[in-house]
Coordinates of C-alpha atoms and ligand atoms in Angstrom, one line a residue:
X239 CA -13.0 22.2 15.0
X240 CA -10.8 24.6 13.1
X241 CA -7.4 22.7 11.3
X242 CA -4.7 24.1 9.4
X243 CA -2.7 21.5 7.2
X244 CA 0.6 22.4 6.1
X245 CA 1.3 20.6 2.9
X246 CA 5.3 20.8 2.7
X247 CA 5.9 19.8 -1.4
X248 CA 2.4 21.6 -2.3
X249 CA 3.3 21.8 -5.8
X250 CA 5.0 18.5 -6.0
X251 CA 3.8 15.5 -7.4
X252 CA 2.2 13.7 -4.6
X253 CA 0.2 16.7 -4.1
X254 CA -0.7 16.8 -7.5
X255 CA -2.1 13.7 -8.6
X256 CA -3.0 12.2 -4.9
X257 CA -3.7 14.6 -2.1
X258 CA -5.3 18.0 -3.7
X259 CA -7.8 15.5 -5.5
X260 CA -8.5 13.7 -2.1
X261 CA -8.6 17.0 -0.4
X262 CA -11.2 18.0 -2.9
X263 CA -13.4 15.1 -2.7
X264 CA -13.5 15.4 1.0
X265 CA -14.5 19.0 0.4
X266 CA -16.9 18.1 -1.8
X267 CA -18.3 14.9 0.3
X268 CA -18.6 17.6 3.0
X269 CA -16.4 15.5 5.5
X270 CA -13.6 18.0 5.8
X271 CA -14.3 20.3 8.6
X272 CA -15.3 23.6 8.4
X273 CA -13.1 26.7 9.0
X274 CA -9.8 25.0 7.6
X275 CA -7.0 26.2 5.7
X276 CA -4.6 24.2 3.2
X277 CA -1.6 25.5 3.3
X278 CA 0.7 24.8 0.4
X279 CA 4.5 25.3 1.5
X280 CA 7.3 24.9 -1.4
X281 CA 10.1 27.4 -2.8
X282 CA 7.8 28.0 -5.8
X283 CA 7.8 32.1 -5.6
X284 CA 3.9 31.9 -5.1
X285 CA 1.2 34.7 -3.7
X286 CA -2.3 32.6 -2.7
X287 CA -4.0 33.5 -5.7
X288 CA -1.2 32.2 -8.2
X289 CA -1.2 29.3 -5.8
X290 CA -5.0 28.8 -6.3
X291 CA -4.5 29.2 -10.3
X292 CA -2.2 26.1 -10.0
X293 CA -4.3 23.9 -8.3
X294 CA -7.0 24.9 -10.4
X295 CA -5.0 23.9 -13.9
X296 CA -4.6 20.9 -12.0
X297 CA -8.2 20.4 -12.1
X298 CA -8.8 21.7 -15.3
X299 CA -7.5 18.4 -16.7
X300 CA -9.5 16.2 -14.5
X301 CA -12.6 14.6 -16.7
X302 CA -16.2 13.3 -15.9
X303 CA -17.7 14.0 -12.5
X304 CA -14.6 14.3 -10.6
X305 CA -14.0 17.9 -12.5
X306 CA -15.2 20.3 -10.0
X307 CA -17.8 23.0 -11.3
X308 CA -16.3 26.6 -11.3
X309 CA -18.8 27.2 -8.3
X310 CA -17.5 24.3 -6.7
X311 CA -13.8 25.2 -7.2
X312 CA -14.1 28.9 -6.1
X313 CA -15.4 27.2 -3.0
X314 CA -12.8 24.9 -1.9
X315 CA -10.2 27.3 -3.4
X316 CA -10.8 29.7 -0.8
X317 CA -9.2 26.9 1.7
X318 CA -5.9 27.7 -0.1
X319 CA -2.9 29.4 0.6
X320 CA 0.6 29.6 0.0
X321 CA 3.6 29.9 1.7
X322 CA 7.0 30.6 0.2
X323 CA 10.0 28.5 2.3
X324 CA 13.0 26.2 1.6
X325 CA 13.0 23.7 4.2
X326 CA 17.0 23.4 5.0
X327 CA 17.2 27.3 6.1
X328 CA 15.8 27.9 9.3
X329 CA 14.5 31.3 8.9
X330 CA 11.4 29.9 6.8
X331 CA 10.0 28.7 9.6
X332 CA 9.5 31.8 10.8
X333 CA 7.1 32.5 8.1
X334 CA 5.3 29.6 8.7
X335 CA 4.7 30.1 12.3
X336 CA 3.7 33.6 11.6
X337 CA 0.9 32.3 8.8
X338 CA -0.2 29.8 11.6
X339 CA -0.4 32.5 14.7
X340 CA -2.9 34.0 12.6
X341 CA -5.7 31.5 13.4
X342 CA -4.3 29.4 16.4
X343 CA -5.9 26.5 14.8
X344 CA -7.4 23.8 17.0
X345 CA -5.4 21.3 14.7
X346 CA -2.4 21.4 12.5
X347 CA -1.2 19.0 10.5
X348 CA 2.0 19.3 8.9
X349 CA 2.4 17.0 6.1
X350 CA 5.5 16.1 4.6
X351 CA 5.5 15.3 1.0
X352 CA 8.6 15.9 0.2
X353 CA 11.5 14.2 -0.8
X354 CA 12.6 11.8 2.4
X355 CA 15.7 13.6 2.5
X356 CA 13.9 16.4 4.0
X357 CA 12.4 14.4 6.6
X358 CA 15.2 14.8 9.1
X359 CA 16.2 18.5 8.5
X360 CA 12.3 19.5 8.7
X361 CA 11.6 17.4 11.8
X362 CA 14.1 19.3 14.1
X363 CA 13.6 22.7 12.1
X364 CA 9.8 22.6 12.6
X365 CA 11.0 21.8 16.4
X366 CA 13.6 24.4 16.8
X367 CA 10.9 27.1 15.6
X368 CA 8.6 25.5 18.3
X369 CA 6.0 24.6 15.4
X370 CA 5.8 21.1 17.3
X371 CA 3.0 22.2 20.3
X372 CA 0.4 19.3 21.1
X373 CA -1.9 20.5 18.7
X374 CA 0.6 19.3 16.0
X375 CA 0.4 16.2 14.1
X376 CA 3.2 14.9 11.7
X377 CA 2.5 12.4 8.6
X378 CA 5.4 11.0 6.6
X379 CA 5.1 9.6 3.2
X380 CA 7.2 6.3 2.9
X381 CA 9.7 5.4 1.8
X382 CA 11.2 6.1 5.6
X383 CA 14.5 5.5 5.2
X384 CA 16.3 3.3 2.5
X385 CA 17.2 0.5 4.5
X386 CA 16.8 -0.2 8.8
X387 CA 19.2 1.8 10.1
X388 CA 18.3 5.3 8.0
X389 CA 14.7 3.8 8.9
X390 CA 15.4 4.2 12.3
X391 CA 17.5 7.5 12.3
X392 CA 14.5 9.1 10.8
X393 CA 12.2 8.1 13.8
X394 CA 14.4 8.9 16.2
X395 CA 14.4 12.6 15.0
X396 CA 10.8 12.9 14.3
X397 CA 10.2 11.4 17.7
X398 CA 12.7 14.0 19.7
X399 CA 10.1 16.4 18.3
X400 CA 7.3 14.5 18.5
X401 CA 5.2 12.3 20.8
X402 CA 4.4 8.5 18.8
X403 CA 0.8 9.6 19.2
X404 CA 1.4 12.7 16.8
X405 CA 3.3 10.9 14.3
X406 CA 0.8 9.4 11.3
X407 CA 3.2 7.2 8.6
X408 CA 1.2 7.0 5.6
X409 CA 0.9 3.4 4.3
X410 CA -1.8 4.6 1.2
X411 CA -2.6 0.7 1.1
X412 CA -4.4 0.5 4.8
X413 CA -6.4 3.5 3.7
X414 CA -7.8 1.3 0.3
X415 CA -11.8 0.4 1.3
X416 CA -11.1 -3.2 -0.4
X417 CA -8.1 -3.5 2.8
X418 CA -10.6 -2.5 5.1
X419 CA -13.2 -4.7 3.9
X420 CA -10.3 -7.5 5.1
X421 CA -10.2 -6.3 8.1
X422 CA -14.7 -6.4 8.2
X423 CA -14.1 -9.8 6.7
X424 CA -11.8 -11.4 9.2
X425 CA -13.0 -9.6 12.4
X426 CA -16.7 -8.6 11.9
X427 CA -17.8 -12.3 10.9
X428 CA -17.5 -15.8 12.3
X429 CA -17.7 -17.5 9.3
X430 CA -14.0 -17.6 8.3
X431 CA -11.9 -18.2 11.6
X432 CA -12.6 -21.4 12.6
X433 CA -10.8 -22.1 9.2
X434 CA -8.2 -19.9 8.8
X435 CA -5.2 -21.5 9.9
X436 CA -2.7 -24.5 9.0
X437 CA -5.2 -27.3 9.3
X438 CA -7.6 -26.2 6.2
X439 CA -5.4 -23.3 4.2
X440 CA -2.6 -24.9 2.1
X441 CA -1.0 -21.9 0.8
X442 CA -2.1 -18.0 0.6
X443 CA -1.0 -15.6 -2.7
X444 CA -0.3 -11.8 -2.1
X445 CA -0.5 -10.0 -5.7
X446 CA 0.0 -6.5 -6.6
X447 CA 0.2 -6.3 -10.3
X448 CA 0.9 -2.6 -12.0
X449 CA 0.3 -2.9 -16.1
X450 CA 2.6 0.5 -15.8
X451 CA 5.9 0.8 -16.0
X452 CA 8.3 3.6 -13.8
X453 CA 6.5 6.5 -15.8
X454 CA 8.4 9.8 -14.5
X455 CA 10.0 8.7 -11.5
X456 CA 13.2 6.7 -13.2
X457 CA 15.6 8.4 -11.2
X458 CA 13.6 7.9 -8.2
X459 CA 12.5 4.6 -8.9
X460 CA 16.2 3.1 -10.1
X461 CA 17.4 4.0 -6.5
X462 CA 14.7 2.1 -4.6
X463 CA 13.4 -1.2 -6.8
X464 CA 10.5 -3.1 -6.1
X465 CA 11.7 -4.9 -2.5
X466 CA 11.8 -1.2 -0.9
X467 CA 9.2 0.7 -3.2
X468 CA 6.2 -2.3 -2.5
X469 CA 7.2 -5.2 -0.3
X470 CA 8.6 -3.6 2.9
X471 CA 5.9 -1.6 3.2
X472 CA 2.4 -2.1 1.0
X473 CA 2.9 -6.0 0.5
X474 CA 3.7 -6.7 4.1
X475 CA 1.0 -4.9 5.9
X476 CA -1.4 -7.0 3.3
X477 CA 0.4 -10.4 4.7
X478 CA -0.1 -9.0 8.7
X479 CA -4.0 -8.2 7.5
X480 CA -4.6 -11.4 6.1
X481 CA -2.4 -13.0 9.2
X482 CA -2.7 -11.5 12.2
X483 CA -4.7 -12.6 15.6
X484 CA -7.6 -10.9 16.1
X485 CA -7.1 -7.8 18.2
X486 CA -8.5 -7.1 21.4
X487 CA -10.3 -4.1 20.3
X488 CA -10.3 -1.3 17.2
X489 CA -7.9 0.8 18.7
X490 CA -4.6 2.1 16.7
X491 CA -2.6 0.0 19.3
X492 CA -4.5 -3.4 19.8
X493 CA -4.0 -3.4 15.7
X494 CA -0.3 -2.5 16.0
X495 CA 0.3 -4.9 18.2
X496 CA -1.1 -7.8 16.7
X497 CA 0.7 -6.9 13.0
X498 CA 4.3 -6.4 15.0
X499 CA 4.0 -10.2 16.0
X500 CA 2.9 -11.3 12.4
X501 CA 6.7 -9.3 11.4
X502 CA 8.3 -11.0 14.3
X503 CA 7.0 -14.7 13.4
X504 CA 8.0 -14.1 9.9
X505 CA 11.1 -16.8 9.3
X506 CA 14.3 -16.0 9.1
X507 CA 16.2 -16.2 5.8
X508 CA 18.7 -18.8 5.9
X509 CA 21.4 -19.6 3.0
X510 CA 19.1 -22.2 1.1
X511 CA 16.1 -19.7 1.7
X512 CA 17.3 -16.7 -0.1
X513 CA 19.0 -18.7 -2.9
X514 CA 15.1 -20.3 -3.7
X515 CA 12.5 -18.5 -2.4
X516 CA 13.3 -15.0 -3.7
X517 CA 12.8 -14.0 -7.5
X518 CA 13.9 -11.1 -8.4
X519 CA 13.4 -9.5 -12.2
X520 CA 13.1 -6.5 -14.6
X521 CA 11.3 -5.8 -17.3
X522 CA 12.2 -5.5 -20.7
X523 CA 10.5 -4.3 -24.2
X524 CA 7.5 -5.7 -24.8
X525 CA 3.5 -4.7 -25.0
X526 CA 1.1 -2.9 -22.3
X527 CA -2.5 -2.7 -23.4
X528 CA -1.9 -3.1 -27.0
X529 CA 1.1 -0.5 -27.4
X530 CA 4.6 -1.6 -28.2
X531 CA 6.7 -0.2 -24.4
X532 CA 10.0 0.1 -24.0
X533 CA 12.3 -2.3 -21.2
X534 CA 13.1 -0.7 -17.8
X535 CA 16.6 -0.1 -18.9
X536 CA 15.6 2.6 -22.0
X537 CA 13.2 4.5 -19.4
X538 CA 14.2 8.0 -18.7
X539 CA 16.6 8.7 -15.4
X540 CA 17.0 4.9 -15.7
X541 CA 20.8 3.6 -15.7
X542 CA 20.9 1.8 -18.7
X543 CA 23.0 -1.4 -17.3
X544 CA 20.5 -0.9 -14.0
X545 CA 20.2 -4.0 -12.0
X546 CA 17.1 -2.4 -9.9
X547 CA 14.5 -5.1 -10.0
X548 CA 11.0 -4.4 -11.2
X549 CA 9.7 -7.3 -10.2
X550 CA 9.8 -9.6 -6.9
X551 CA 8.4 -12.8 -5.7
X552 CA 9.1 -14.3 -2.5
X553 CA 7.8 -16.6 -0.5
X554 CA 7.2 -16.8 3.3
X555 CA 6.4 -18.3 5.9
X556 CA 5.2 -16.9 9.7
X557 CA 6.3 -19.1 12.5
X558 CA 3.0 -19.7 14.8
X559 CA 1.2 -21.9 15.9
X560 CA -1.7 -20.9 13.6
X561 CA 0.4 -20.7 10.1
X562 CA 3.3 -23.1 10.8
X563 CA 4.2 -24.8 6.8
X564 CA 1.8 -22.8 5.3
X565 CA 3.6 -20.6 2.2
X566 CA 2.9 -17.2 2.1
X567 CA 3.8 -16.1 -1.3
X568 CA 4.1 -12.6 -2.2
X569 CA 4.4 -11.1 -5.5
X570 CA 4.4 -7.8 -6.9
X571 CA 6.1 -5.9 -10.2
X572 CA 5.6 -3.3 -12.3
X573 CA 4.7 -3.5 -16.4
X574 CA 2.7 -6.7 -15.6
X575 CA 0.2 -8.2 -17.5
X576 CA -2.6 -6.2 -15.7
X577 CA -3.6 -4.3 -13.2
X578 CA -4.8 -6.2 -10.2
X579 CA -4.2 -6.7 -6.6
X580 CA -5.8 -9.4 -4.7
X581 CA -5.3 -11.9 -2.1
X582 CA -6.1 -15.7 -3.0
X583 CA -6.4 -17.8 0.4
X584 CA -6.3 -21.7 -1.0
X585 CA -7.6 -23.8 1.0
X586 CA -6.9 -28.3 1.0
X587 CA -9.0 -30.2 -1.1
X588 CA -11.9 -32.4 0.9
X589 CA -9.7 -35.1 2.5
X590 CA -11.7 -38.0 1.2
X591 CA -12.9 -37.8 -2.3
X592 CA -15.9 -39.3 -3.3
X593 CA -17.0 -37.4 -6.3
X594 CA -15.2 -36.6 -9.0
X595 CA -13.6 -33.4 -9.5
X596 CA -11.1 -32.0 -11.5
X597 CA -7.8 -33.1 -11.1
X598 CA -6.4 -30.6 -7.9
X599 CA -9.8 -28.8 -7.2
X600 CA -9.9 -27.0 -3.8
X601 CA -12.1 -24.4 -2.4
X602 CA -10.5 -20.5 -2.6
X603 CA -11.3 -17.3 -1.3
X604 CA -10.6 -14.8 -3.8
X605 CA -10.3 -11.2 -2.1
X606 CA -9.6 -8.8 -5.0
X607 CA -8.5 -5.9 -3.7
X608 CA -8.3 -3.4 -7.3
X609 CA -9.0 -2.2 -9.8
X610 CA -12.1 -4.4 -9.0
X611 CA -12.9 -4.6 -5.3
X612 CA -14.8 -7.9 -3.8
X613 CA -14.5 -11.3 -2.9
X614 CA -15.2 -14.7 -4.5
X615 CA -15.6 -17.8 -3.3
X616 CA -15.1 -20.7 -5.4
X617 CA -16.7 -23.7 -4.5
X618 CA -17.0 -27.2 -6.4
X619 CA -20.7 -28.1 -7.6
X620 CA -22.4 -30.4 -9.5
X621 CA -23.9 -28.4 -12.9
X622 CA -25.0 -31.2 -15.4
X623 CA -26.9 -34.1 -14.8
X624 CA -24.4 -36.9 -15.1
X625 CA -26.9 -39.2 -16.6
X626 CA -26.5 -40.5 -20.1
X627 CA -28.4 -42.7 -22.2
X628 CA -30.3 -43.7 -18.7
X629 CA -27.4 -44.8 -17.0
X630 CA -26.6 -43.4 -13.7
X631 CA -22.4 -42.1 -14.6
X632 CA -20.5 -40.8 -11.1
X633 CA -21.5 -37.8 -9.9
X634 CA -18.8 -35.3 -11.2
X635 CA -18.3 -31.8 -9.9
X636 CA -17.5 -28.6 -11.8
X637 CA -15.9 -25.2 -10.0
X638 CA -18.3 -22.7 -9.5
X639 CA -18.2 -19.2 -7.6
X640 CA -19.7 -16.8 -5.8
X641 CA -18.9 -13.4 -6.9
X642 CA -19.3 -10.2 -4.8
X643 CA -18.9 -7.0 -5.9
X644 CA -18.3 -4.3 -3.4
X645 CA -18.4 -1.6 -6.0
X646 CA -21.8 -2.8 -7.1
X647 CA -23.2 -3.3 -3.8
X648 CA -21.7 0.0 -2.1
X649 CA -21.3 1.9 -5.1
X650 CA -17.8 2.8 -6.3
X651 CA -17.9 6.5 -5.4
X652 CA -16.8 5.3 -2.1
X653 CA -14.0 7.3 0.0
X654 CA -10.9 6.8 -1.7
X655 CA -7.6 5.8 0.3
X656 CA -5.9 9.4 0.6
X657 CA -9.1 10.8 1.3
X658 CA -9.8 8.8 3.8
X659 CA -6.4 9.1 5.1
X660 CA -6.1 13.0 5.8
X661 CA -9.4 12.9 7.3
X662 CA -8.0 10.1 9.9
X663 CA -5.3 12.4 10.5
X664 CA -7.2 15.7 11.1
X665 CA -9.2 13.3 13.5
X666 CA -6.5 12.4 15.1
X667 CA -7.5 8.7 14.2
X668 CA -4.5 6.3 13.9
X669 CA -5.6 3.2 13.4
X670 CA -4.8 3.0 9.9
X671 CA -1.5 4.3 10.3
X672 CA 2.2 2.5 10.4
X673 CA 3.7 2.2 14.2
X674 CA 8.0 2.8 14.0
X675 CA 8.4 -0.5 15.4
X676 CA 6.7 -2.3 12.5
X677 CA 8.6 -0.4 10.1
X678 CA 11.6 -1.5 11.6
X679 CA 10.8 -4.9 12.2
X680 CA 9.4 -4.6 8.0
X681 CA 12.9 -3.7 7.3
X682 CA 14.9 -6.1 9.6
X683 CA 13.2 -9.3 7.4
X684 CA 13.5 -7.4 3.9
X685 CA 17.4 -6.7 4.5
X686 CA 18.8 -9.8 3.8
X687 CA 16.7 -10.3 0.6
X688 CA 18.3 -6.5 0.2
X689 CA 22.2 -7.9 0.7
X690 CA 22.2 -11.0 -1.0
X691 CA 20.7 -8.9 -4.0
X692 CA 23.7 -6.3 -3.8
X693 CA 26.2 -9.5 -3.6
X694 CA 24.8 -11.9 -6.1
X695 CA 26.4 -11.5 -9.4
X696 CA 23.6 -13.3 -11.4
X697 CA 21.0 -9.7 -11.1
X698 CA 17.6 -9.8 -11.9
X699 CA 16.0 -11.9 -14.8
X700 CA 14.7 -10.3 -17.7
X701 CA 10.8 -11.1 -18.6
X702 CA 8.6 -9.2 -21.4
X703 CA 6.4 -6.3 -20.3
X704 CA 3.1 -6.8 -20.6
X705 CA 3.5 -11.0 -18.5
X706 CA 3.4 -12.1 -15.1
X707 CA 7.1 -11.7 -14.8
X708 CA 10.1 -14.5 -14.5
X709 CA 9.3 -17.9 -15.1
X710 CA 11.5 -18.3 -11.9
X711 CA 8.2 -16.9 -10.2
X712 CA 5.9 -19.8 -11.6
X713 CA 9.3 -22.3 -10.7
X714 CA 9.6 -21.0 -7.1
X715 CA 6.1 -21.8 -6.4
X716 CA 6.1 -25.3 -8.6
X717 CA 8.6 -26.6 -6.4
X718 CA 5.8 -26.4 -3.3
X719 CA 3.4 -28.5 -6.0
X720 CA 1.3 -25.0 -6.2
X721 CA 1.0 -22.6 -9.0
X722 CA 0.0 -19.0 -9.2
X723 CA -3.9 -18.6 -9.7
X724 CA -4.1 -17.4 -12.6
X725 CA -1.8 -20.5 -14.2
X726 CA -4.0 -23.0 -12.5
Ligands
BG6_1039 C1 3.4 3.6 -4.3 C2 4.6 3.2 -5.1 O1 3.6 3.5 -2.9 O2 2.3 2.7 -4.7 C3 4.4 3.2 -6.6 O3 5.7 4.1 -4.8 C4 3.2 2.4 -6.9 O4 5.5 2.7 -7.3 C5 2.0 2.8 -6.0 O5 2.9 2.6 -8.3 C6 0.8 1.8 -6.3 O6 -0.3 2.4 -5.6 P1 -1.8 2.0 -6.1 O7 -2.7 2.6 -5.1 O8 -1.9 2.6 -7.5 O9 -1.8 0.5 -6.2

């Protein structure tokens, strides 16, 4: 099967740190088919071979195994090529569709990693210039939209172009192996369902933790804040994961379905709701891994009196029959005390104690999602013998897990999320892929959080880079009688 990919921002900075690299390891893993062509598109003033000498400083910097070998590069360079446009004037496309006529491609992919504000303008452009045949498929970077109704005029644009089967919105969290290990976990075993629901789960935890701060993208990043950049999308298709039905079947649809209902059941904000179960902070100075950093506000392309939070917590709760009462908290911020993702399902304690244990001691399932990628399940268990001095003291139990290490076990050279992600699309697989109706849905529950935000004069609370945020977070979930995991 022959495929041309269009890579629209093929000098930017998505393609620079995220998809070249995966395009390369799926070149080098021999999954990418053969008879392709990458084809960067920006307004860089480019021939192919300065196009390949750019990719290739790219690499140049890369250390360890990942660096390609000149062979190696020469190779997959050959794939590249370039061509010159600027997406708002329609004669560019021209261009494009003349570079594509040259190979009539079985495939093309055109992939848009640009700034969103080009979505709409290339949507009808690459229309208009009849680039939009069956053999086309679209993939959008989030964000989509800054709120539901840009959300929405964005889809309907791409979708007067394109059919919903040709559209592929890139959530990079679904295409993570540890998120599709959930996904083995919940629906390939038995184990775990009879139990997962209100009856034996008292509350479930949603962390993403980043240890960096905003790094080049201030301007970017002071315009969107944590709610948009990480809940509305990443966080939320992590909470329909962990709480969805099980679908019918693997198809893309089946597991669209069963994710829109987890975003419908999720509870409506009330008053009393958004006043106590939202946190919102930002970061100010304070340490990441042993350096002195400075606070959000001093970043560059940062406002200095910004109110964009870094930080969010927020609890929730989806209305079914299976999860009625049960919290769903999610939490996510940047210049955090680590790096680390991971889900923590909590399940009661036994209902009639007849050991001792220590005070609060409850089974979890720990499913840590990165940097490290596995599960644990802690369990209570007797380690000492409890006799002393020959006399028989109560049996007393002490926690214990059982630790398993995907990396280990599968070995960590495993397809990485982009990767895995462009190969889906030049499949035509879209299973891991974002429907429009969840993304709407995503927005319509994040919105209020988003208004009362914008209206409340109080702004977001200041913590220390390099913790786990406002103490409001630990305070929000005290008041259910719980406690973060790693404060327990
Ligand atoms: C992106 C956000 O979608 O995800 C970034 O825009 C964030 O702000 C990134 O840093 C996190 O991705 P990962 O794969 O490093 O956890």
């Amino acid at each position: 099967m022959s495929f041309d990919l269009v890579l629209f921002g093929g000098t930017g900075d998505l393609a620079w740190r995220k998809l070249m690299p995966a395009l390369f390891q799926a070149f080098r893993h021999g999954s990418l088919p053969a008879g392709g062509r990458i084809i960067g598109v920006a307004r860089d003033d480019l021939d192919d071979a300065q196009y390949r000498e750019l990719i290739q400083a790219r690499f140049d910097k890369v250390e360890g195994a990942k660096r390609p070998s000149a062979e190696e590069f020469g190779r997959f360079a050959a794939l590249l090529h370039f061509v010159r446009m600027d997406l708002s004037q329609a004669q560019d496309y021209a261009r494009l569709a003349a570079t594509l006529r040259e190979r009539d491609a079985d495939t093309v992919v055109m992939y848009l990693a640009t700034t969103p504000a080009l979505f709409t303008t290339a949507c009808e452009q690459l229309a208009a210039a009849g680039l939009n045949t069956p053999r086309t498929r679209i993939v959008l970077e989030k964000p989509l939209g800054h709120d539901l109704e840009s959300n929405r005029a964005i889809n309907a644009t791409v979708r007067a172009g394109f059919g919903e089967n040709q559209i592929f919105r890139i959530d990079h969290y679904l295409g993570k192996p540890s998120v599709q290990n959930l996904f083995a976990l919940r629906f390939g075993n038995a184990l775990f369902e009879p139990l997962w629901r209100r009856e034996t789960i008292a509350n479930i935890q949603i962390t993403i933790a980043e240890d960096l701060g905003v790094e080049k993208r201030g301007a970017f990043y002071d315009n969107t804040g944590a709610l948009r950049d990480m809940v509305q999308n990443h966080a939320l298709q992590l909470l329909c994961a962990i709480g969805m039905e099980p679908p019918i079947n693997a198809h893309a649809d089946a597991i669209r379905d069963e994710k829109l209902k987890v975003l419908r059941s999720l509870k409506a904000w009330t008053p009393e709701t958004l006043a106590q179960h939202t946190v919102r902070g930002q970061y100010g100075p304070g340490n990441a891994n042993g350096a002195a950093v400075p606070g959000y506000r001093e970043e560059p392309g940062v406002d200095p009196a910004s109110r964009t939070e870094t930080f969010v917590a927020l609890r929730a709760e989806i209305a079914n029959w299976r999860w009625a009462g049960v919290p769903f908290y999610i939490r996510t911020g940047k210049r955090l005390a680590a790096r680390d993702a991971r889900i923590v399902v909590n399940f009661r304690p036994a209902p009639h104690a007849i050991f001792r244990s220590p005070a609060g001691a409850a089974n979890s399932l720990v499913i840590n999602l990165q940097p490290r990628d596995g599960l644990e399940l802690h369990l209570l268990a007797q380690g000492q013998d409890n006799r002393q001095a020959g006399r028989a003291a109560p049996l007393s139990l002490a926690p214990v897990h059982l630790d398993l290490d995907f990396d280990k076990r599968f070995g960590s050279e495993r397809v990485g999320a982009y990767e895995r992600l462009l190969l889906d699309v030049i499949d035509g697989r879209l299973n891991l892929f974002v429907r429009s109706d969840e993304q709407e849905e995503a927005w319509r529950w994040v919105e209020p959080v988003m208004e009362h935000w914008r209206t409340d004069a109080a702004g977001p609370r200041s913590y220390a880079a390099g913790t786990w945020g406002p103490s409001a977070s630990s305070a929000m979930i005290a008041r259910d009688g719980f406690c973060w995991n790693e404060e327990c």
